[in-house]
Short mmCIF file of N, CA and C in Angstrom, two decimals:
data_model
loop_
_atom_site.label_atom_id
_atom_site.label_comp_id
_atom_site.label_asym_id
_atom_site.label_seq_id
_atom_site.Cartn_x
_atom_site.Cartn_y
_atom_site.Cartn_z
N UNK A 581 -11.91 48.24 8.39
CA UNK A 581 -12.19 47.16 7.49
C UNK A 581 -13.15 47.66 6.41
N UNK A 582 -12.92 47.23 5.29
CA UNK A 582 -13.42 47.55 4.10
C UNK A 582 -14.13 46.79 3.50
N UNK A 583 -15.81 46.70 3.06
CA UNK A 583 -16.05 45.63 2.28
C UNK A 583 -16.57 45.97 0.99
N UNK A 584 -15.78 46.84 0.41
CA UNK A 584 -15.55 46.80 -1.24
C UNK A 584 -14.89 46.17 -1.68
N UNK A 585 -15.21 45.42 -3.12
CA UNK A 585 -14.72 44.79 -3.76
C UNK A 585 -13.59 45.17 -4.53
N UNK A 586 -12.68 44.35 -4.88
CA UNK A 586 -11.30 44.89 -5.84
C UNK A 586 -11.48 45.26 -6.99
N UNK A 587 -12.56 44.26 -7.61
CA UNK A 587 -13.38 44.58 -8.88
C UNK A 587 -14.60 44.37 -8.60
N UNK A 588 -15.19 45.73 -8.63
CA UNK A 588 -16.61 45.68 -8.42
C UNK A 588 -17.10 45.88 -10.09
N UNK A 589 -18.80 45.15 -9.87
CA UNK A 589 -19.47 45.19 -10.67
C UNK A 589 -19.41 46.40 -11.42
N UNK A 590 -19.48 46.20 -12.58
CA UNK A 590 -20.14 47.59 -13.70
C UNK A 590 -21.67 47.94 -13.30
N UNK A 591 -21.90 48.85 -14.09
CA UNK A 591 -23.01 49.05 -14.33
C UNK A 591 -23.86 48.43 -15.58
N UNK A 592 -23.12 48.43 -16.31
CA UNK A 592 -23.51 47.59 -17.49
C UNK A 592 -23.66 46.06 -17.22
N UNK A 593 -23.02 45.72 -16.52
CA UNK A 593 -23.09 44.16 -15.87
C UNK A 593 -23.90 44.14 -15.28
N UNK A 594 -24.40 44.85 -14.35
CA UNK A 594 -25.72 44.98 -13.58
C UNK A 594 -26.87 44.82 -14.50
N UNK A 595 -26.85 46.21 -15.00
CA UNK A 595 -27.98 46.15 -16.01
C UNK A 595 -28.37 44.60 -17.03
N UNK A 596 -27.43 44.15 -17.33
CA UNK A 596 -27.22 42.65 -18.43
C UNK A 596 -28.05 41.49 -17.25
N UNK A 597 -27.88 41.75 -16.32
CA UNK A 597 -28.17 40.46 -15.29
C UNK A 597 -29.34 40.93 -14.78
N UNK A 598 -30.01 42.25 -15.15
CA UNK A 598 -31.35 42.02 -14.82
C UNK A 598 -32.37 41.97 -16.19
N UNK A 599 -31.60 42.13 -17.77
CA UNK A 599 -31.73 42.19 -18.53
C UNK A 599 -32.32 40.76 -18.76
N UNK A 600 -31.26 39.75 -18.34
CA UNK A 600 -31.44 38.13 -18.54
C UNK A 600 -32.42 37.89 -17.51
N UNK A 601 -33.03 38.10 -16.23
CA UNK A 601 -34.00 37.85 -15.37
C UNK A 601 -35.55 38.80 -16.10
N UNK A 602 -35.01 39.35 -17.24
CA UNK A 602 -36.30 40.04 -17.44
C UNK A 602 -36.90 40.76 -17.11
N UNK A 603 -36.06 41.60 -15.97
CA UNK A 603 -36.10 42.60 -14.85
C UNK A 603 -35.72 44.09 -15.15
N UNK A 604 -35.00 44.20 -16.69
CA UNK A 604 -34.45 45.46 -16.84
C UNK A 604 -35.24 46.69 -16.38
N UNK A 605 -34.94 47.90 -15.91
CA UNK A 605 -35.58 49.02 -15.23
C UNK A 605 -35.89 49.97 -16.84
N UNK A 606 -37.01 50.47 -17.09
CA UNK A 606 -37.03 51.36 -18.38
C UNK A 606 -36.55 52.83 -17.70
N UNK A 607 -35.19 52.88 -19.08
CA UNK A 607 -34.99 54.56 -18.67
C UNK A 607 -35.28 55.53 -20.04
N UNK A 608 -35.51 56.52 -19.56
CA UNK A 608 -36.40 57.49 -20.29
C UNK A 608 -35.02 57.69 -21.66
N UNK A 609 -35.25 57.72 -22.88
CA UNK A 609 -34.34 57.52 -23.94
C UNK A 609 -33.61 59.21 -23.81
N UNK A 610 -34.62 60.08 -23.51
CA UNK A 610 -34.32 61.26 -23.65
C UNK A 610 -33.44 61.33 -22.57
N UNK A 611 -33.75 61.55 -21.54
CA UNK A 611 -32.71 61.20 -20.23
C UNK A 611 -31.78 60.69 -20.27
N UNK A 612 -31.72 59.51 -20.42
CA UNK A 612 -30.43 58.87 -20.73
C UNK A 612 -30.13 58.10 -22.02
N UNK A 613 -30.19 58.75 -22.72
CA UNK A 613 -29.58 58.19 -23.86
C UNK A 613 -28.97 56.85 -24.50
N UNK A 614 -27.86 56.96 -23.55
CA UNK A 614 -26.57 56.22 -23.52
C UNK A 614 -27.20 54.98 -22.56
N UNK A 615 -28.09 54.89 -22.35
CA UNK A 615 -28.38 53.47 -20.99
C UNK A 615 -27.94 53.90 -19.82
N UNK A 616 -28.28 53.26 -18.63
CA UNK A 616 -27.82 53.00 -17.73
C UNK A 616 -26.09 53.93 -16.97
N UNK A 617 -26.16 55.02 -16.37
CA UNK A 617 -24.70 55.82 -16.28
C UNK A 617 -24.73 55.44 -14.39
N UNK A 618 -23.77 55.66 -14.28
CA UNK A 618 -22.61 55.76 -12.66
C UNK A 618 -24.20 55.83 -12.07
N UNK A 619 -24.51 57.04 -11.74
CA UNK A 619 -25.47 57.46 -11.08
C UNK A 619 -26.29 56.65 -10.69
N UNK A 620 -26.77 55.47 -11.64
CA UNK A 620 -27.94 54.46 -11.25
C UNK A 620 -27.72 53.25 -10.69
N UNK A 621 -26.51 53.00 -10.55
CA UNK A 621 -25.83 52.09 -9.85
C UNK A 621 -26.74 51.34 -8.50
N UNK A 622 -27.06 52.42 -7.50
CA UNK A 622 -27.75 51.89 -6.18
C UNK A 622 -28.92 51.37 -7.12
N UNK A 623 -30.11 52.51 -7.46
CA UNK A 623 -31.09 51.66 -8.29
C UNK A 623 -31.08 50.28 -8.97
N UNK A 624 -30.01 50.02 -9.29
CA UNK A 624 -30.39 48.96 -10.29
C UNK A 624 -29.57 47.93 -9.68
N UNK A 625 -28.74 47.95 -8.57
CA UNK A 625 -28.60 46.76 -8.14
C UNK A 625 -29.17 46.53 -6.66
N UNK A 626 -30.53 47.34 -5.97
CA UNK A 626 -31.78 47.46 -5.93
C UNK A 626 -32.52 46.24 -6.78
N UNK A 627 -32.87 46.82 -7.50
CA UNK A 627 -33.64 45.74 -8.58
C UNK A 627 -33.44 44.73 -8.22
N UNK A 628 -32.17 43.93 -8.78
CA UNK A 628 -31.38 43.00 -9.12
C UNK A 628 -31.40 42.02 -7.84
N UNK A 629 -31.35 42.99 -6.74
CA UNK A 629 -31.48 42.03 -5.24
C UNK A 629 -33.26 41.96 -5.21
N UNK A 630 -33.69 43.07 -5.39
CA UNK A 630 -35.40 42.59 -5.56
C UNK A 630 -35.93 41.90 -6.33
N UNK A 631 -35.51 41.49 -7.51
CA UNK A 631 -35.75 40.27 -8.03
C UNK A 631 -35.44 38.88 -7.96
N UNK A 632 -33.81 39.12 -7.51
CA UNK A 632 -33.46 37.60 -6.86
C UNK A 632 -34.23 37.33 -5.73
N UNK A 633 -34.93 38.09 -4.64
CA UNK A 633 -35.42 38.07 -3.80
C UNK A 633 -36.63 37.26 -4.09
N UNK A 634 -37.40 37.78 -4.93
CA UNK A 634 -38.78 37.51 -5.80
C UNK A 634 -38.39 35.71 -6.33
N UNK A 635 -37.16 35.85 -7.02
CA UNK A 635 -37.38 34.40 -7.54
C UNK A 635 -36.94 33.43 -6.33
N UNK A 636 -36.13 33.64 -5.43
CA UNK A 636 -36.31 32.94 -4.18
C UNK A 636 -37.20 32.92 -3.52
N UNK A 637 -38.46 33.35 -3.39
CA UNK A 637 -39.85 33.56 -2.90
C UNK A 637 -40.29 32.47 -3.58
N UNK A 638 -40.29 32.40 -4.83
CA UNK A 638 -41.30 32.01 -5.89
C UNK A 638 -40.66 30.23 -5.80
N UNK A 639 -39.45 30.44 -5.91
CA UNK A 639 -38.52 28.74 -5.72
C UNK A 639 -39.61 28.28 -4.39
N UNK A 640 -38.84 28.72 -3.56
CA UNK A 640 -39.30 28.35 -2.32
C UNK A 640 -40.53 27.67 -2.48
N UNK A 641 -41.49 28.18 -2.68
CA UNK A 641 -43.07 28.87 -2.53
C UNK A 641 -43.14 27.17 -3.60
N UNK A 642 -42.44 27.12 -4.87
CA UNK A 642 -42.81 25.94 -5.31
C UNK A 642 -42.40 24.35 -4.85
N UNK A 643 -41.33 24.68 -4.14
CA UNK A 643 -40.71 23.44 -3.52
C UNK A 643 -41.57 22.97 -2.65
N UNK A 644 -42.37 23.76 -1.58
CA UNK A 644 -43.24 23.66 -0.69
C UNK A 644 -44.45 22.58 -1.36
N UNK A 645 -44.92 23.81 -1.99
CA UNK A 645 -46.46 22.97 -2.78
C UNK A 645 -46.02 21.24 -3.60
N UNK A 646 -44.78 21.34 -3.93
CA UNK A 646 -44.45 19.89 -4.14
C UNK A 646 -44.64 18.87 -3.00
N UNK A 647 -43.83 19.55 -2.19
CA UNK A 647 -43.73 18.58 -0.71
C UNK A 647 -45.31 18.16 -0.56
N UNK A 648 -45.95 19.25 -0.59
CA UNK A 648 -47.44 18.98 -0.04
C UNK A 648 -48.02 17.91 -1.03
N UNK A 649 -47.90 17.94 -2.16
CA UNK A 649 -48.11 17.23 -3.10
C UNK A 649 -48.23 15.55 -2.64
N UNK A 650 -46.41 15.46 -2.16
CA UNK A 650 -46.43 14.21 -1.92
C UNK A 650 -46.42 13.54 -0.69
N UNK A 651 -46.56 14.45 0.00
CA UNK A 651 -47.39 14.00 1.19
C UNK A 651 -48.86 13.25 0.93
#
């Protein structure tokens, strides 16, 4: 059993969706030039789960302090 996707994400799609969370990773211009290549793939969707992670922390974390609120 296989759990790759039929169409998996780009890399460029990756990069765009941590771009919009404000999360983009800085890569060295000299290094990579071109943005984001194959290679960085694990890294940056890394990120992408560590930041959704972060803003589900942070949701959470505020829903709570509401509750307490109205208690």
């Amino acid at each position: 059993m296989s759990i790759s996707s039929e169409r998996p994400v780009s890399v460029e799609q990756i990069y765009r969706a941590l771009v919009a969370l404000e999360a983009e990773p800085l890569f060295d211009p000299e290094v990579r030039p071109e943005g984001p290549q194959e290679e960085d793939r694990l890294r940056l969707v890394a990120a992408l789960l560590a930041k959704t992670e972060l803003e589900l922390t942070a949701s959470t974390r505020l829903a709570d302090e509401q509750m307490e609120d109205v208690a």
